[in-house]
mmCIF file of C-alpha atoms in Angstrom:
data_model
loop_
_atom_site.group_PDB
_atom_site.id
_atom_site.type_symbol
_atom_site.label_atom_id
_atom_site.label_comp_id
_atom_site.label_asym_id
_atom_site.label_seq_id
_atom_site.Cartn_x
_atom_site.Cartn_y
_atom_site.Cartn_z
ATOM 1 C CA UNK F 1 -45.240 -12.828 -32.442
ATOM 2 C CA UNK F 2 -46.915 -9.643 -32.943
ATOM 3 C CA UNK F 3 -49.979 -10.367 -34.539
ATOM 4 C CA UNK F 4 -50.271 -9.327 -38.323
ATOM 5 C CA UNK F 5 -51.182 -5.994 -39.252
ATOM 6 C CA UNK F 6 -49.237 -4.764 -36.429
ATOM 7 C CA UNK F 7 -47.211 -1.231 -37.271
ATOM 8 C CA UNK F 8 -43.781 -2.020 -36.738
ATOM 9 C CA UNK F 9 -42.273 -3.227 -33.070
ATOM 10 C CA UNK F 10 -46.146 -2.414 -31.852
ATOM 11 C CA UNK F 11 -44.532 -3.698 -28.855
ATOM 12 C CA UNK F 12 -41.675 -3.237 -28.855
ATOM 13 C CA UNK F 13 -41.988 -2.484 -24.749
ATOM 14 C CA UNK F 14 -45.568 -4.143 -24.155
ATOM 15 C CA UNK F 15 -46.080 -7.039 -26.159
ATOM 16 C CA UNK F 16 -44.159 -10.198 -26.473
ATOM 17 C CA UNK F 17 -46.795 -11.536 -28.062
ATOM 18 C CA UNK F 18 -46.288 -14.857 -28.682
ATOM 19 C CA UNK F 19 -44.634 -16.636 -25.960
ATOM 20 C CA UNK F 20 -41.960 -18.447 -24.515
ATOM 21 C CA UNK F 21 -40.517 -20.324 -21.957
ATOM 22 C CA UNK F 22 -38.829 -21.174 -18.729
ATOM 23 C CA UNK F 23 -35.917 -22.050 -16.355
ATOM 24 C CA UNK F 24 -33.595 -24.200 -18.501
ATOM 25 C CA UNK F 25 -31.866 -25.819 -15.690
ATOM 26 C CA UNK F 26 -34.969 -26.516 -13.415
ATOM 27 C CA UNK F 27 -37.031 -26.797 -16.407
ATOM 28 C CA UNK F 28 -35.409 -29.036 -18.503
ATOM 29 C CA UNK F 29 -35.428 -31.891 -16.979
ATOM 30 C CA UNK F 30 -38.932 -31.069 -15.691
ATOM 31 C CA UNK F 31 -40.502 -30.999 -19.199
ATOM 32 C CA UNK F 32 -41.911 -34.543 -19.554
ATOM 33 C CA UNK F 33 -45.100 -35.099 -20.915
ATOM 34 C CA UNK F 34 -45.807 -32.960 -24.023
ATOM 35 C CA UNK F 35 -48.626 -30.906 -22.218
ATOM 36 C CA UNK F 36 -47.899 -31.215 -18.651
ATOM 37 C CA UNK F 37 -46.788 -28.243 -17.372
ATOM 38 C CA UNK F 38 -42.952 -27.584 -16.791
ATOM 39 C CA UNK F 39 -42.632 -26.157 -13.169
ATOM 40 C CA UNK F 40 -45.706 -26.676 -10.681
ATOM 41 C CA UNK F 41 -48.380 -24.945 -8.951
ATOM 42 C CA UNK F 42 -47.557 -23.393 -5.914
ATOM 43 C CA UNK F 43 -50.737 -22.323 -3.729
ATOM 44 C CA UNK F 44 -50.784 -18.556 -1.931
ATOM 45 C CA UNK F 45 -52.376 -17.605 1.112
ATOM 46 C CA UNK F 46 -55.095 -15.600 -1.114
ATOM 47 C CA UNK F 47 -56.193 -18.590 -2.674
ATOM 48 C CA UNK F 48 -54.365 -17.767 -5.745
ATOM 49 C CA UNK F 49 -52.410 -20.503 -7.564
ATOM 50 C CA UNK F 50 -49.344 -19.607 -9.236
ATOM 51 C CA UNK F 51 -46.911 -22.358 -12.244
ATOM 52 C CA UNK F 52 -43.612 -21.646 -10.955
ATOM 53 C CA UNK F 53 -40.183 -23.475 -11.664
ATOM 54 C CA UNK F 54 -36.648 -22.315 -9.345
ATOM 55 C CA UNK F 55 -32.995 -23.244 -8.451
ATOM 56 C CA UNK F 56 -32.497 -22.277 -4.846
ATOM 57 C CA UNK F 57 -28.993 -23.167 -5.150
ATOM 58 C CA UNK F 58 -25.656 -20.979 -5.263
ATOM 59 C CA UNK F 59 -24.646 -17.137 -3.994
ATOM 60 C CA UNK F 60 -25.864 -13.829 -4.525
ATOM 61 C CA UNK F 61 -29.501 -12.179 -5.202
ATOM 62 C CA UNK F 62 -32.003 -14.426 -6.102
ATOM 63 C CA UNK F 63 -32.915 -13.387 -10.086
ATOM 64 C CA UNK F 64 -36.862 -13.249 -10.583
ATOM 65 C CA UNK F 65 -38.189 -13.374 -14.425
ATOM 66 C CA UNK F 66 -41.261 -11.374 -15.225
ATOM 67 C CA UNK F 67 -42.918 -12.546 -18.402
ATOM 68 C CA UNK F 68 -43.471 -10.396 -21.678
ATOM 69 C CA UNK F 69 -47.314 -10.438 -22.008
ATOM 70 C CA UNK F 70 -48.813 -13.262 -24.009
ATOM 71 C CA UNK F 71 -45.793 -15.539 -22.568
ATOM 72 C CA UNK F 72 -45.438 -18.341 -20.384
ATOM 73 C CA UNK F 73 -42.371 -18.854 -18.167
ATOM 74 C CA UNK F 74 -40.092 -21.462 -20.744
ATOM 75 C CA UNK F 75 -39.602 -18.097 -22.108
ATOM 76 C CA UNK F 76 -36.554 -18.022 -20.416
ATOM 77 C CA UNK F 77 -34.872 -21.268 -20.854
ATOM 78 C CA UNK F 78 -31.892 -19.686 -22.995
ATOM 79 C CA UNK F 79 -31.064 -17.147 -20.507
ATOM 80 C CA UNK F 80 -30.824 -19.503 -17.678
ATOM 81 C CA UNK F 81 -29.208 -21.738 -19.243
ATOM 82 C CA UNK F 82 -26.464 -19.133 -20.197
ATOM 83 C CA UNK F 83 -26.585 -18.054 -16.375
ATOM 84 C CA UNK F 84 -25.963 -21.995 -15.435
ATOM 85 C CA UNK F 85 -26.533 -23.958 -12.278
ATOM 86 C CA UNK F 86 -24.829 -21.342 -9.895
ATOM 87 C CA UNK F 87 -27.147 -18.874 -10.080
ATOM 88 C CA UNK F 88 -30.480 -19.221 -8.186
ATOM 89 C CA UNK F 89 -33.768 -18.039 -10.230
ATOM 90 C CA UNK F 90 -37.362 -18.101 -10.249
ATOM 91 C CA UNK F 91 -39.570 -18.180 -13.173
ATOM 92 C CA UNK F 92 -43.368 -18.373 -12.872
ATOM 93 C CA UNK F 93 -46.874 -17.485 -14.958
ATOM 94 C CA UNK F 94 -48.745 -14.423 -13.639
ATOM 95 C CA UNK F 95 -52.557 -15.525 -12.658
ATOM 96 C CA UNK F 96 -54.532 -15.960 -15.849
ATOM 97 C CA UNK F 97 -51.289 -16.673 -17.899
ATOM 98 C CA UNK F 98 -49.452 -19.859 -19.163
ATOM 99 C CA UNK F 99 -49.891 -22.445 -17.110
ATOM 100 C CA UNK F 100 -51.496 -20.387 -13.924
ATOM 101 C CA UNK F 101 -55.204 -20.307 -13.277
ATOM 102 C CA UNK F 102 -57.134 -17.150 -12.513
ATOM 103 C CA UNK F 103 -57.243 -15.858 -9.785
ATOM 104 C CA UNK F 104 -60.282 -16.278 -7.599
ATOM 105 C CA UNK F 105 -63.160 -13.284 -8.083
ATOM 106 C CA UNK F 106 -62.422 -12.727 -4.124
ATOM 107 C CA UNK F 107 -58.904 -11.758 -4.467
ATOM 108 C CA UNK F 108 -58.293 -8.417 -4.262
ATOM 109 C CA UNK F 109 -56.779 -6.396 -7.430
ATOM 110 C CA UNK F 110 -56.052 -3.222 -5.891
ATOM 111 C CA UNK F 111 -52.867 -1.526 -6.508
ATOM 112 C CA UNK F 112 -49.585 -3.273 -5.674
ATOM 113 C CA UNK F 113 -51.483 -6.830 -5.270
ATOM 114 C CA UNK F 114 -48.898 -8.103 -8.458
ATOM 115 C CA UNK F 115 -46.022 -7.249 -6.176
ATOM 116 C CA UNK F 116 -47.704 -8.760 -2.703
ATOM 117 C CA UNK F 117 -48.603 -12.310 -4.811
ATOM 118 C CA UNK F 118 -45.309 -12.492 -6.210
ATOM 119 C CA UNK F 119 -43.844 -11.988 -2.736
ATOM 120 C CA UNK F 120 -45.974 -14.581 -1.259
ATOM 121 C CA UNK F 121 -44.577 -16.876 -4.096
ATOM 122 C CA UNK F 122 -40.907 -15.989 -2.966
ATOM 123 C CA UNK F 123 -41.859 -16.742 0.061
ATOM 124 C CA UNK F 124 -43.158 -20.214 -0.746
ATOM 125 C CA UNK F 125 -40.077 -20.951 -2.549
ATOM 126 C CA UNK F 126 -38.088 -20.235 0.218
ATOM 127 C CA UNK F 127 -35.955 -17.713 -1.501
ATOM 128 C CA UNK F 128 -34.608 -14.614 0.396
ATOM 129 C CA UNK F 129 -33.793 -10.944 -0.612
ATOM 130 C CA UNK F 130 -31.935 -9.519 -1.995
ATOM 131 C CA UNK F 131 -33.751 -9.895 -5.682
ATOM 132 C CA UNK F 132 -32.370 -8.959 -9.319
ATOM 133 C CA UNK F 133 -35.298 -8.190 -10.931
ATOM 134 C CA UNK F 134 -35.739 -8.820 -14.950
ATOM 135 C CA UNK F 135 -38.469 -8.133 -16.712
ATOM 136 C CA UNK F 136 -39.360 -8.414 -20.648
ATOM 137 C CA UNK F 137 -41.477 -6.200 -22.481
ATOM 138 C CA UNK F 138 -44.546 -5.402 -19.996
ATOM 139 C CA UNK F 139 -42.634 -7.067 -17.452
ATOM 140 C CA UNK F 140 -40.724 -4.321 -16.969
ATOM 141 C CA UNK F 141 -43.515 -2.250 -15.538
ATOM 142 C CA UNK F 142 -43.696 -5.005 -13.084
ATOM 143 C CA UNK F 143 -40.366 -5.325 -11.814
ATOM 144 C CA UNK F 144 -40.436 -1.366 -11.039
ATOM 145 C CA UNK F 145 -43.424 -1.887 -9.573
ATOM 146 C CA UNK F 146 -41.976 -4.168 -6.999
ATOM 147 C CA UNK F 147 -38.979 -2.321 -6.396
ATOM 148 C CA UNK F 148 -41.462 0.513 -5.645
ATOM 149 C CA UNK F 149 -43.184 -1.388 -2.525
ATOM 150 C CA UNK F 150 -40.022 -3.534 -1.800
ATOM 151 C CA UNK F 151 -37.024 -1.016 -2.166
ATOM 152 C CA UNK F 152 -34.879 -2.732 0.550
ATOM 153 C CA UNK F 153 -35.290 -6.072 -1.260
ATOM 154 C CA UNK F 154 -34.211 -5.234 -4.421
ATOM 155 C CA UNK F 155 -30.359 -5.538 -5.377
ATOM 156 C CA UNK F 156 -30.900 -4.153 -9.317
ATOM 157 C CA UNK F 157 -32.965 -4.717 -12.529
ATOM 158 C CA UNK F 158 -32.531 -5.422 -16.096
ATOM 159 C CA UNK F 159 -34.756 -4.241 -18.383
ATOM 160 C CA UNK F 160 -35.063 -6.630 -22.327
ATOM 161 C CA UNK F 161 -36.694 -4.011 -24.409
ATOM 162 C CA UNK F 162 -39.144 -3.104 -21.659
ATOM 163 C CA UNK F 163 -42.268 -1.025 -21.506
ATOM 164 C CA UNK F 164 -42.021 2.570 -20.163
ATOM 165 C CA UNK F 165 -44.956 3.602 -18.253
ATOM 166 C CA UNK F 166 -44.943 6.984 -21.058
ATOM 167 C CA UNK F 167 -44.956 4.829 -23.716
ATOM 168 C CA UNK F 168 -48.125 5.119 -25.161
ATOM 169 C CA UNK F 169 -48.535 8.943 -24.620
ATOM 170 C CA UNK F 170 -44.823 9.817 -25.957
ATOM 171 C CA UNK F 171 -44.659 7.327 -29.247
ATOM 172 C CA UNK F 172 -47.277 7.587 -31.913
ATOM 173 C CA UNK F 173 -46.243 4.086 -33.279
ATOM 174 C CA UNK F 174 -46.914 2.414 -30.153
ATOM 175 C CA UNK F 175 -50.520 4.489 -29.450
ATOM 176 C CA UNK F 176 -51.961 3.830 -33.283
ATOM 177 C CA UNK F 177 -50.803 0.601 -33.015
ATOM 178 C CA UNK F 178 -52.788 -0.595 -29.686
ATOM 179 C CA UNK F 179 -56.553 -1.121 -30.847
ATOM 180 C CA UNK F 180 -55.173 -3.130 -33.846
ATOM 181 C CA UNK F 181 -53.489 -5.232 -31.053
ATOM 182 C CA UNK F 182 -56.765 -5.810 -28.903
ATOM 183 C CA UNK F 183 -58.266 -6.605 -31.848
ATOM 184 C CA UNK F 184 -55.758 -9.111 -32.859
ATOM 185 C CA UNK F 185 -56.053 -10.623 -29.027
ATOM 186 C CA UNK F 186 -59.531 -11.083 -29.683
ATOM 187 C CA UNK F 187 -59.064 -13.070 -32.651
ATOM 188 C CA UNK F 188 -56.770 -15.190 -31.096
ATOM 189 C CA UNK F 189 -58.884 -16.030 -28.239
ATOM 190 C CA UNK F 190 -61.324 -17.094 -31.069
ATOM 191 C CA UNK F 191 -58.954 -19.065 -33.215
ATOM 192 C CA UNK F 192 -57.479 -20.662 -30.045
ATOM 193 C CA UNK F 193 -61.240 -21.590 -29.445
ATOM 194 C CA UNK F 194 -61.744 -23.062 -32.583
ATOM 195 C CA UNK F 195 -58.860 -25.247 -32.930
ATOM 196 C CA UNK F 196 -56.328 -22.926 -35.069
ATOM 197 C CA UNK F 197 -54.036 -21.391 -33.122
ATOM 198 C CA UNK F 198 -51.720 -24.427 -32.885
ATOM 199 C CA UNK F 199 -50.918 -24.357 -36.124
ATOM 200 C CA UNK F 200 -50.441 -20.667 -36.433
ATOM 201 C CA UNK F 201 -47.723 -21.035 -34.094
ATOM 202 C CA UNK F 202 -45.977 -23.345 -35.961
ATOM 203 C CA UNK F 203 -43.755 -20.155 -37.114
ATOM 204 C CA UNK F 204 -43.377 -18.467 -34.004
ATOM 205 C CA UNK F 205 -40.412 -17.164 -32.138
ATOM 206 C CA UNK F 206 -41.062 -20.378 -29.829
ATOM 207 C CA UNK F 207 -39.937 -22.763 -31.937
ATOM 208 C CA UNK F 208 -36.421 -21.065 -31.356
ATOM 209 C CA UNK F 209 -36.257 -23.236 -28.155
ATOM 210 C CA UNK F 210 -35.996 -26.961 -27.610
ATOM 211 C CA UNK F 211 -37.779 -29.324 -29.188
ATOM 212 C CA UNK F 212 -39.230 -30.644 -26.192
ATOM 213 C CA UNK F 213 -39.877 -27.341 -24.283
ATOM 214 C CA UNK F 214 -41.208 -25.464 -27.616
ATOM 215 C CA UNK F 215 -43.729 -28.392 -28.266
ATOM 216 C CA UNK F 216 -45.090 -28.179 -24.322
ATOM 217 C CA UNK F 217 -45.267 -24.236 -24.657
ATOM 218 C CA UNK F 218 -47.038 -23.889 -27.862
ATOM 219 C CA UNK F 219 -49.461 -26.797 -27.091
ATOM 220 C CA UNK F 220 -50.173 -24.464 -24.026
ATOM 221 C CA UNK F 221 -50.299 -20.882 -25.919
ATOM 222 C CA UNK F 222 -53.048 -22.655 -28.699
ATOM 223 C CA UNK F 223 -55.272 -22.250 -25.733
ATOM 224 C CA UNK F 224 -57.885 -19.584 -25.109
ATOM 225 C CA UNK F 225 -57.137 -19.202 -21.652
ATOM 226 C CA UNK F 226 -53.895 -17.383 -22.218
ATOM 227 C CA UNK F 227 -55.175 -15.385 -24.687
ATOM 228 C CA UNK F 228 -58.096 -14.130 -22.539
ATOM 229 C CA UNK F 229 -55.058 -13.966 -19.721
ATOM 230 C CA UNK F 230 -53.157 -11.355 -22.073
ATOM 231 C CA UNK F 231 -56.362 -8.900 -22.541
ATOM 232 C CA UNK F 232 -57.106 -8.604 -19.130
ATOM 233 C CA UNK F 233 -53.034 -7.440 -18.780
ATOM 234 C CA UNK F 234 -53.364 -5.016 -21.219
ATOM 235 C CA UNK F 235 -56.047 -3.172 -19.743
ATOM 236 C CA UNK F 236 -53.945 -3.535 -15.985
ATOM 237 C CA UNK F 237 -51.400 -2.485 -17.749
ATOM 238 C CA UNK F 238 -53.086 0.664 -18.893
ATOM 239 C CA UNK F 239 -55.512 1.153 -15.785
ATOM 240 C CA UNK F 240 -52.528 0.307 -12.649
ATOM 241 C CA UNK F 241 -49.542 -1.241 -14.191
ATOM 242 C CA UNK F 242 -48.523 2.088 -16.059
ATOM 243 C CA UNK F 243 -48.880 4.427 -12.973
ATOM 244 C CA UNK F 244 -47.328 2.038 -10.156
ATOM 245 C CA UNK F 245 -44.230 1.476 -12.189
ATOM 246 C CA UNK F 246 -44.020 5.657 -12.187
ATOM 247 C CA UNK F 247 -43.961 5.594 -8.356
ATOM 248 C CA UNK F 248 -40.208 4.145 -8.910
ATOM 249 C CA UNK F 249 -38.212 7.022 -9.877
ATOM 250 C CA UNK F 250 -34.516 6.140 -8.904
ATOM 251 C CA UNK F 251 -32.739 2.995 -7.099
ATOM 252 C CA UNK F 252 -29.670 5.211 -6.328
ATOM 253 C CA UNK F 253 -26.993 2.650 -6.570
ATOM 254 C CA UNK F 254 -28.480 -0.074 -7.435
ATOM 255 C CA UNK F 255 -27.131 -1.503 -10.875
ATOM 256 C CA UNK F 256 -29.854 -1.214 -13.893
ATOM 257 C CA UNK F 257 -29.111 -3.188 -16.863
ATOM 258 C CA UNK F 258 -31.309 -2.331 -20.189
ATOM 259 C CA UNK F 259 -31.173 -4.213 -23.316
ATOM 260 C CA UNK F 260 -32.891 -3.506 -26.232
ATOM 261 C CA UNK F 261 -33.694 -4.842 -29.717
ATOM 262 C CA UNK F 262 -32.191 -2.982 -32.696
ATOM 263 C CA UNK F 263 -35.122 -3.534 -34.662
ATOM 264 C CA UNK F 264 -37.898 -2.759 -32.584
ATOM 265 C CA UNK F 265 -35.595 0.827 -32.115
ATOM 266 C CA UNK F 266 -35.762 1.164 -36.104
ATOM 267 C CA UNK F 267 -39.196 0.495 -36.222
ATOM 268 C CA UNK F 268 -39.832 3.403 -33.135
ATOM 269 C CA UNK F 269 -36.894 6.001 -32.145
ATOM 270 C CA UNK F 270 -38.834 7.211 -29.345
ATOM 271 C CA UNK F 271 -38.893 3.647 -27.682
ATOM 272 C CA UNK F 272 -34.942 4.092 -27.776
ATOM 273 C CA UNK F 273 -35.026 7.422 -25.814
ATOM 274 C CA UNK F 274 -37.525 5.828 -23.392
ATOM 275 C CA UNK F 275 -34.925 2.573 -22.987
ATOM 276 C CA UNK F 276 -32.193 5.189 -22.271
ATOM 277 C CA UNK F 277 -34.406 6.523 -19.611
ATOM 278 C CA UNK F 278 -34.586 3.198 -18.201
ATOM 279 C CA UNK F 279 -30.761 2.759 -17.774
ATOM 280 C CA UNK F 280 -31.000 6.253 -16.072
ATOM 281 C CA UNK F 281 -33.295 5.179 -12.531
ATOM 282 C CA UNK F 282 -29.453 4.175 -11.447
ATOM 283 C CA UNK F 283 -26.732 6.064 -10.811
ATOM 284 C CA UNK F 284 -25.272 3.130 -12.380
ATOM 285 C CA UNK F 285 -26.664 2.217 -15.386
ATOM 286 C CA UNK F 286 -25.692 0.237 -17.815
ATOM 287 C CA UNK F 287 -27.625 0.137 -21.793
ATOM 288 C CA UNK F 288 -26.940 -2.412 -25.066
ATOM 289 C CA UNK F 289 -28.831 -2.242 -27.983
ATOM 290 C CA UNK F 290 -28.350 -5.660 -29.800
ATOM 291 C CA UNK F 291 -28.854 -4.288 -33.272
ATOM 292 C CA UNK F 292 -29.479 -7.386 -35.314
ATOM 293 C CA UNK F 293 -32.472 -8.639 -32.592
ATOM 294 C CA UNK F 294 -36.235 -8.207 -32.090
ATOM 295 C CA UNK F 295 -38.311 -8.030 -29.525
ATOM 296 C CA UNK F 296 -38.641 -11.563 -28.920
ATOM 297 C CA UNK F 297 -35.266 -12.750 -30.150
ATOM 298 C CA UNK F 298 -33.660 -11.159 -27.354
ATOM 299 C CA UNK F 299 -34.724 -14.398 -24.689
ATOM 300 C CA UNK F 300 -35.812 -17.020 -27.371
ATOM 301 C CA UNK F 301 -32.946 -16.645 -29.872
ATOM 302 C CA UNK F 302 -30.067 -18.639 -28.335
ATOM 303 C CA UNK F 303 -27.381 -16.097 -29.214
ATOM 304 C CA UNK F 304 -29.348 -13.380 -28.410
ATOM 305 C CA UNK F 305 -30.266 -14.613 -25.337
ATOM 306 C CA UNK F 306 -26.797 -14.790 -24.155
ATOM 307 C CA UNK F 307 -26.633 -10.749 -23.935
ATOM 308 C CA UNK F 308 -29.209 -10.823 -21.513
ATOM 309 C CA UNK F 309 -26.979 -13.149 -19.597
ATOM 310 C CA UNK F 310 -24.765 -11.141 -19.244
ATOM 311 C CA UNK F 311 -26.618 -8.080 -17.918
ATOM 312 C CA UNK F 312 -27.695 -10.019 -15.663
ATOM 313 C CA UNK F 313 -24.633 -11.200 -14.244
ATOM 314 C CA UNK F 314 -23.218 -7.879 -14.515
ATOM 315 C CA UNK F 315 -25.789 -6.572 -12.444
ATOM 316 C CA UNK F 316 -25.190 -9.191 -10.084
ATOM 317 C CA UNK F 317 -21.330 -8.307 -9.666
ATOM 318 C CA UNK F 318 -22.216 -4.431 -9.115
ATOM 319 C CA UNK F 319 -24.995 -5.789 -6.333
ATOM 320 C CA UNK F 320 -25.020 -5.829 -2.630
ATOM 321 C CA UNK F 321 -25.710 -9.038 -1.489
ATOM 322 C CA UNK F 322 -23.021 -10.443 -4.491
ATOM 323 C CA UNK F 323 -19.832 -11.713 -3.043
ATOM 324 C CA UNK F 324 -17.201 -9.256 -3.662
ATOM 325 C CA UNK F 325 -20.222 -7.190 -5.089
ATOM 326 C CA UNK F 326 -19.729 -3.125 -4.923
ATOM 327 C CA UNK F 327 -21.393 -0.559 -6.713
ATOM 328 C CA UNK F 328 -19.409 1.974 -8.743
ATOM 329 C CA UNK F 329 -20.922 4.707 -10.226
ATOM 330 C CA UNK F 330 -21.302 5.431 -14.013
ATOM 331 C CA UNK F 331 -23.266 4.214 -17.247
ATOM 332 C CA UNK F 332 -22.193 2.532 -19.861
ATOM 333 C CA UNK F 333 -23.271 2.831 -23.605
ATOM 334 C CA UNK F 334 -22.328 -0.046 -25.581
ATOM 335 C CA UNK F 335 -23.957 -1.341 -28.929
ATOM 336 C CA UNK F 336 -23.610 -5.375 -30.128
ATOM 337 C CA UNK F 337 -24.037 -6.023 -33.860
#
């Protein structure tokens, strides 16, 4: 959901902003009561609580989800349930988001702390390198950032309509459209306040998911707390996020994966020229613009969703670490009506 008033795909690379969902094969049968959380809270050694669901089971790099902004982890039920019970996966909620609490005002938020507390949650898991990285919308500053201060752990990344850390000073659309979207955070932090926001979300791009898992997300998102959670991103994402996800410049071999929505492209040529740039950190790349999705339908749409699947797993063939897996260089253009 971006908000209305929003200038075309406003975010098309920053803002998912309305929310989704989670591991589907961990997380299905975990969603129980309609506003318990889905996964649990795992405790780091900064204090820091993080909601996390994973499958440690099956071969090949571990695939970690990073969330669009405004989005809780059910976000990506679709895709892992396309991906199915071989494939081991973590999903969680960044601090201040979905079902995580803040952080504590004592832990540090220096530069590269994202990618320490996400190792730490690894960790906790139990889940070894190598990683395939995904990331949606913002979260695709965030997976660079990590493969920046983790190179060696990092088998490849796909990238659903992500952010570009140039985004803002290369594409008019997505710069006049920002203060319209902080204003539009703020008034959902008030309306969440005030009782409203649940049934503004009645039309969301959640309800595209289960039933069950749609219910326990958007009871969640009517919150303020994730609201508030989203505005302090934005301005990481424009004071850090931005510049540590420019200290990744290549990944050599390692397979990259881009998929982007048709519409958001429409809406903002220059966000596809920045995708294509995404495809090109690896000497094999790999880019698919899905032309009938948007930003959001791309994990929450169940067809949709499927594409990303498959990037993934694509990734995961070309990956070291992958059974069989071997990189061969070359990109690949392909478009998917």
């Amino acid at each position: 959901m971006t908000g209305r008033g929003l200038r075309g795909p406003v975010a098309a690379g920053l803002l998912g902003a309305t929310a989704l969902a989670a591991g589907a094969y961990a997380v299905s049968r975990a969603v129980g009561a309609r506003s318990a959380p889905p996964g649990k809270l795992v405790e780091l050694p900064d204090g820091s609580r993080l909601h996390a669901t994973w499958h440690a089971e099956g071969a090949g790099p571990v695939v970690v989800f990073e969330n669009a902004l405004l989005s809780a982890m059910p976000e990506w039920f679709w895709v892992t349930d396309h991906l199915g019970s071989s494939v081991p996966f973590l999903a969680y909620d960044r601090s201040g988001t979905g079902w995580s609490p803040r952080a504590p005002r004592r832990t540090p938020s220096a530069a590269g702390d994202h990618a320490r507390r996400l190792r730490q949650l690894l960790e906790a898991a139990e889940l070894p390198p190598p990683y395939v990285l995904v990331g949606h919308s913002v979260g695709g500053l965030l997976i660079r950032g990590f493969a920046a201060e983790h190179p060696t752990e990092v088998a490849g990344l796909v990238f659903v309509d992500a952010s570009h850390p140039d985004q803002f000073e290369r594409s008019r659309v997505q710069r006049e459209s920002l203060p319209v979207f902080r204003q539009n955070l703020l008034l959902g932090r008030v309306r969440a306040a005030t009782g409203g926001m649940y049934r503004a979300l009645e039309c969301s791009h959640i309800t595209r998911l289960p039933e069950s898992v749609a219910e326990t997300t958007r009871r969640r998102l009517a919150r303020p707390g994730p609201w508030a959670g989203a505005a302090h991103e934005l301005n990481r994402c424009l004071h850090g996020w931005n510049d540590e996800a420019r200290g990744l410049t290549t990944v050599g071999t390692a397979p990259v994966a881009v998929v982007t929505a048709g519409r958001t492209v429409r809406g903002d040529a220059v966000h596809g020229r920045l995708q294509e740039e995404l495809a090109g950190l690896s000497e094999v790349g790999r880019h698919e613009v899905v032309e009938k999705a948007g930003h959001e339908d791309l994990v929450m749409d169940r067809v949709h969703a499927r594409v990303v699947a498959d990037a993934i797993t694509w990734v995961r063939e070309r990956a070291v670490g992958t059974p069989g897996g071997t990189a061969e260089e070359g990109n690949e253009r392909c478009d998917r009506r």
